[in-house]
Short mmCIF file of C-alpha atoms in Angstrom, two decimals:
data_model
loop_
_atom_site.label_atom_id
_atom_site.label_comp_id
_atom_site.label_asym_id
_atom_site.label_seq_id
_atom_site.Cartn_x
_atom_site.Cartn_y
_atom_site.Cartn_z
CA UNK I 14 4.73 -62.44 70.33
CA UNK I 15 8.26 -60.98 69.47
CA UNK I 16 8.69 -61.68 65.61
CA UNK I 17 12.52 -60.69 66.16
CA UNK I 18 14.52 -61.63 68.94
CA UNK I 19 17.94 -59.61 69.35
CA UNK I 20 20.75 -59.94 71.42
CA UNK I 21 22.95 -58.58 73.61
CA UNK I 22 21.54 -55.67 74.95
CA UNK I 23 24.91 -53.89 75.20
CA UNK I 24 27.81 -54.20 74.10
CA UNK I 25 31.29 -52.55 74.84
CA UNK I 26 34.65 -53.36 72.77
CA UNK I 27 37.51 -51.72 72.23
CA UNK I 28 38.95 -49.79 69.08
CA UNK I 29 39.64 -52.16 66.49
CA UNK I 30 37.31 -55.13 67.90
CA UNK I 31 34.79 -56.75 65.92
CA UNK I 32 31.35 -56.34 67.61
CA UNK I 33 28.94 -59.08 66.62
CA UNK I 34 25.20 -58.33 67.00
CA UNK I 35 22.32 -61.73 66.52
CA UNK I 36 19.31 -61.85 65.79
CA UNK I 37 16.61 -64.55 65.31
CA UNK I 38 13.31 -64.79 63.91
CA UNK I 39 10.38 -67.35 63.38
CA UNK I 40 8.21 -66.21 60.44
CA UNK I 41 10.17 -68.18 57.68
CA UNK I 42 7.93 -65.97 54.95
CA UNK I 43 10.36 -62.89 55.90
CA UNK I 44 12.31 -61.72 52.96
CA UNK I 45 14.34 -58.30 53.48
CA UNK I 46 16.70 -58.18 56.66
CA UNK I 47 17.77 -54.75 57.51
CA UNK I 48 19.96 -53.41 60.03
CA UNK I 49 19.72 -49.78 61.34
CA UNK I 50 22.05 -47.20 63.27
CA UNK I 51 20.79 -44.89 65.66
CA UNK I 52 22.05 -41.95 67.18
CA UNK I 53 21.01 -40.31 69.96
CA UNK I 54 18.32 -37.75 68.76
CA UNK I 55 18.38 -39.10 65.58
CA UNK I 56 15.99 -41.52 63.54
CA UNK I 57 17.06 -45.07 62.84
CA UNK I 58 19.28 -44.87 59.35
CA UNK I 59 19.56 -47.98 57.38
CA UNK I 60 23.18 -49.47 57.59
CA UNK I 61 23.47 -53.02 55.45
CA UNK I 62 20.46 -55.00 54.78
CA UNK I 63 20.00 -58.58 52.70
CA UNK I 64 18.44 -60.97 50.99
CA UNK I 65 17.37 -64.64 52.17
CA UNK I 66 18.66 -66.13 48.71
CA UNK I 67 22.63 -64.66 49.67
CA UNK I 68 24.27 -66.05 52.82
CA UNK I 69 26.71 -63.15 53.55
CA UNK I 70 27.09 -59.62 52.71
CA UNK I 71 29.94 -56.90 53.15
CA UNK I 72 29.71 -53.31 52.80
CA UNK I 73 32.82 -51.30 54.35
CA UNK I 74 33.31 -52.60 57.76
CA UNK I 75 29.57 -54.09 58.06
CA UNK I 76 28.96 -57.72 57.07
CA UNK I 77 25.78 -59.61 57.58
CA UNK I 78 26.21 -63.10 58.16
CA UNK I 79 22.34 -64.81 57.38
CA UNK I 80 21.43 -68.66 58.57
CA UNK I 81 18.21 -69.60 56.60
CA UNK I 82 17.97 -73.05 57.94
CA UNK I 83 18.42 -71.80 61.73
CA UNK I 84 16.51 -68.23 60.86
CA UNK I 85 19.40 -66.39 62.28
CA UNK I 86 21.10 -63.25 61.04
CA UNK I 87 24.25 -61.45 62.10
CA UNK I 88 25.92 -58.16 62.00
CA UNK I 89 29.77 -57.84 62.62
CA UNK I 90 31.66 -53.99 62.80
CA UNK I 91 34.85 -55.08 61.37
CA UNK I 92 38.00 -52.82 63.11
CA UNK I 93 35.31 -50.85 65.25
CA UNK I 94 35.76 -47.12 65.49
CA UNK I 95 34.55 -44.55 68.80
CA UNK I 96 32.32 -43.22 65.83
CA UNK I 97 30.23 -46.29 65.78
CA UNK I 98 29.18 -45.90 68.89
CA UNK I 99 25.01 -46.21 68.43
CA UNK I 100 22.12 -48.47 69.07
CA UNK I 101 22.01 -51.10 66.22
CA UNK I 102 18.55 -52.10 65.21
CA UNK I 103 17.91 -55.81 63.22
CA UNK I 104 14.50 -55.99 61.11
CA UNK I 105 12.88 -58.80 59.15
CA UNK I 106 9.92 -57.84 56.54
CA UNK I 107 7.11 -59.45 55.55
CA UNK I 108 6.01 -60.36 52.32
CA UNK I 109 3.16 -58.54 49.81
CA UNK I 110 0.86 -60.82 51.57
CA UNK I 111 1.30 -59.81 54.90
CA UNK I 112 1.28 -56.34 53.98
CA UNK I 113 5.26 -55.75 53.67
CA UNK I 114 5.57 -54.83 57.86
CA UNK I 115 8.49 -54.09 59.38
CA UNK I 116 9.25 -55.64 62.85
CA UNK I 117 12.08 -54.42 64.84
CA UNK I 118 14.40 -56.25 67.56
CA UNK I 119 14.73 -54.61 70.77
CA UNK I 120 18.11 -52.68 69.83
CA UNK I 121 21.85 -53.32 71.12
CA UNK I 122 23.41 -50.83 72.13
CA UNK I 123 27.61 -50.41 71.57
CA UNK I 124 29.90 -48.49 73.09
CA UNK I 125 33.45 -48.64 71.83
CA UNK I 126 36.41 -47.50 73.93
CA UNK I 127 39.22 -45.42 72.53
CA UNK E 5 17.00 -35.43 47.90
CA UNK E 6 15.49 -34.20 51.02
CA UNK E 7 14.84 -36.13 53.66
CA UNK E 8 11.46 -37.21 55.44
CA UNK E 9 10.49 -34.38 57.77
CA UNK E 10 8.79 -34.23 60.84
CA UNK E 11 7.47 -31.42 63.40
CA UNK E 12 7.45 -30.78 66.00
CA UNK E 13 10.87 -32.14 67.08
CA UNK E 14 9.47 -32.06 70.83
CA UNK E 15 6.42 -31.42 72.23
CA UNK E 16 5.46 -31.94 76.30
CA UNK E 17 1.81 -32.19 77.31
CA UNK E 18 -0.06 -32.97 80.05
CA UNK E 19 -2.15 -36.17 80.03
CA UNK E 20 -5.84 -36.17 78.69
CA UNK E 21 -4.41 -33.03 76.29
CA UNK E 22 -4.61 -33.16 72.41
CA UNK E 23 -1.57 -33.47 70.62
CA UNK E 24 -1.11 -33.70 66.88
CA UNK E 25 2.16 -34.52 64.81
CA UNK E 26 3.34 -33.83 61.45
CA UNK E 27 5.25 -35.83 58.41
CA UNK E 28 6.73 -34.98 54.97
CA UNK E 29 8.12 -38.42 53.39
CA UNK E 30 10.33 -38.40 50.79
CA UNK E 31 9.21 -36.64 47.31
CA UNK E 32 7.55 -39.92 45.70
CA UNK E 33 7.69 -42.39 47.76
CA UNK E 34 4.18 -44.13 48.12
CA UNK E 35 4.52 -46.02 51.45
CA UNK E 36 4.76 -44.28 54.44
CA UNK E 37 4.70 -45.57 58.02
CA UNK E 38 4.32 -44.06 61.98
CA UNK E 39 6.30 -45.89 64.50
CA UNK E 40 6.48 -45.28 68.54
CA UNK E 41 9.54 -45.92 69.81
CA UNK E 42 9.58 -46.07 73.44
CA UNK E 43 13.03 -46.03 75.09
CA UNK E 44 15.28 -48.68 75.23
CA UNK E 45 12.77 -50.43 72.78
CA UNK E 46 12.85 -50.77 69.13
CA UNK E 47 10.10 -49.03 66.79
CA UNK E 48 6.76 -50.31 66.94
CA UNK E 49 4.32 -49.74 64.29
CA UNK E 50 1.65 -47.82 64.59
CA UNK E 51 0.13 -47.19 61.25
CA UNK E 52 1.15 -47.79 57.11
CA UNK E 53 -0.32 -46.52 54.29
CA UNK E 54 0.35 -46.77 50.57
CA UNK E 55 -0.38 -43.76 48.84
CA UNK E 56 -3.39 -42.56 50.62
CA UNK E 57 -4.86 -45.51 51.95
CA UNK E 58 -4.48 -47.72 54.89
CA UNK E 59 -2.34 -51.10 54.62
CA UNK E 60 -2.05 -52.13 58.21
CA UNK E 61 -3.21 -50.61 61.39
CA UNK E 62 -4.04 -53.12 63.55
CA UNK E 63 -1.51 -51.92 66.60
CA UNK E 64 -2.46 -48.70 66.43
CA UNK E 65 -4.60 -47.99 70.00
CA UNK E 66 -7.86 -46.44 67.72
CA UNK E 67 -9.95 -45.36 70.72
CA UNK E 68 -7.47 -42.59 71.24
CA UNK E 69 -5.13 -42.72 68.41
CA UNK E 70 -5.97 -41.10 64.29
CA UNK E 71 -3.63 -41.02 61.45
CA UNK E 72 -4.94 -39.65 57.73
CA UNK E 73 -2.56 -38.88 54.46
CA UNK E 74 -4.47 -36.80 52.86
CA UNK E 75 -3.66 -37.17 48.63
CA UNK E 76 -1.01 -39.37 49.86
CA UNK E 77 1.63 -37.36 50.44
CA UNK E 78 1.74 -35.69 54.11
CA UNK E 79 0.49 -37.25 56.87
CA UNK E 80 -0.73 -36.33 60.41
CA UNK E 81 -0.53 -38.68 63.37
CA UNK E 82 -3.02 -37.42 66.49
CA UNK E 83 -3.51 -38.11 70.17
CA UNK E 84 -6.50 -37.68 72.13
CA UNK E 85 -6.50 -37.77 74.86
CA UNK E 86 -3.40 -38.74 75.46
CA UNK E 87 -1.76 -40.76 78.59
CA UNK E 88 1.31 -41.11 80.85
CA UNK E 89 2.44 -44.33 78.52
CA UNK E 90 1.95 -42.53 75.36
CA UNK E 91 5.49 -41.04 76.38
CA UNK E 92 7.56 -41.93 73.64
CA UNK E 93 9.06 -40.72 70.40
CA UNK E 94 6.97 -40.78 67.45
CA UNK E 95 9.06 -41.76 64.25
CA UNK E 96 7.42 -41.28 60.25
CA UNK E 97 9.59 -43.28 57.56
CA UNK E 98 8.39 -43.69 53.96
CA UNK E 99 9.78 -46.07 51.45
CA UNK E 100 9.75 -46.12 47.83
CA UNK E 101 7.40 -48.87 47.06
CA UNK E 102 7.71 -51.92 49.40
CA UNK E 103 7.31 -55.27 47.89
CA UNK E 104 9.53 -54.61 44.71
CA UNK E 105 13.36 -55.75 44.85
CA UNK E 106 15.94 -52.59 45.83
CA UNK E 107 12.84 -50.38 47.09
CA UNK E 108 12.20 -51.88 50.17
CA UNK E 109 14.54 -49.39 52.02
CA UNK E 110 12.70 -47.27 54.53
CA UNK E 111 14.37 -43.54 55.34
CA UNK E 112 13.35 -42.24 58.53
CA UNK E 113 13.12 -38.82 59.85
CA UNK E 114 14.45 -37.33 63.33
CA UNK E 115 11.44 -38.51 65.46
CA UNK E 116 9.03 -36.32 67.57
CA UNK E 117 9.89 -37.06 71.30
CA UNK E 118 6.44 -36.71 73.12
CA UNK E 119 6.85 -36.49 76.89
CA UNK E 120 2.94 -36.63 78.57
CA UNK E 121 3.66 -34.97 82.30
#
């Protein structure tokens, strides 16, 4: 059973669009919402991650937009840059109780045009 | 502050061979966790400890896979013998102290990209 379902697979804007990246998830007992960035060769690095007591957050270009009552989360690239180019990872954590594990989506990866 | 470290960076074997790979987490940081990511997918987890013992295991394959942190601080993921699927890159991550507001941020390092011929 996929604890975090992510979506598209790939995406492709151009410079200066605003990539949007969901995710959904069914444990409601999740309470830390990450997303990563990966590049090639690299490990995942965390990019913006939040709460489920806040309903948006903004750091730079990156805002999460979070849905409690639908269990839905969002990531948006505001004025998207060739240099963001990467595979975008959501996660969703469990609590002390389940032993504070980490599961992944299945990664989107965007390619933006020049 | 340094960054988790892992080695080897690559490493080809051939199936039913022994392979064994390395992780430095971040100086103090008690949880630390082994991931497979195979491609296209996102990371899996294998294995997490806190400090030197074992929080969750439960998808790691134990007939063939091990992982130990000896005085919780390095750790050592093994495979034996290993398989065809077992292709993937192996990623180590550690995190402050999970569980506590503003630590739960997990650094990962580069990976080890195991290809099983």
């Amino acid at each position: 059973q996929q604890q975090v379902k992510q979506s598209p697979q790939s995406l492709i804007v151009q410079k200066g669009g605003i990539p949007i990246i969901n995710c959904a998830y069914e444990n409601t007992a999740f309470d830390y919402f990450p997303w990563y960035q990966q590049f090639p060769g690299k490990g995942p690095a965390l990019l913006i991650a939040i709460r489920p007591d806040v309903s948006e957050k903004k750091e730079g270009r990156f805002t999460i937009s979070f849905n409690k009552s639908a269990k839905q989360f969002s990531l948006h690239i505001m004025d998207s840059q060739p240099g963001d180019s990467a595979t975008y990872f959501c996660a969703a954590k469990g609590t002390r109780d389940t032993g504070n594990q980490f599961y992944f989506g299945t990664g989107t990866s965007l390619t933006v045009i020049p | 502050e340094a960054g988790v470290a892992q080695s080897p960076r690559y490493k080809i074997i051939e199936k039913r061979q022994s392979v064994a790979f390395w992780c430095n987490p971040i100086s103090g940081h008690a949880t630390l966790y082994w991931y497979q990511q195979i491609l296209g997918q996102g990371p899996k987890l294998l294995i997490q400890f806190q400090n030197n013992g074992v929080v969750d295991d439960s998808q790691l394959p134990k007939d063939r896979f091990s992982a130990e942190r000896l005085k919780g601080v390095d750790s050592t993921l093994k495979i034996q013998p290993a398989k065809l699927e077992d292709s993937a890159v192996y990623l180590c991550a550690s995190s402050l102290r999970p569980g506590l507001y503003n630590t739960d941020t997990q650094y990962f390092g580069p990976g080890t990209r195991l290809t099983v011929l």
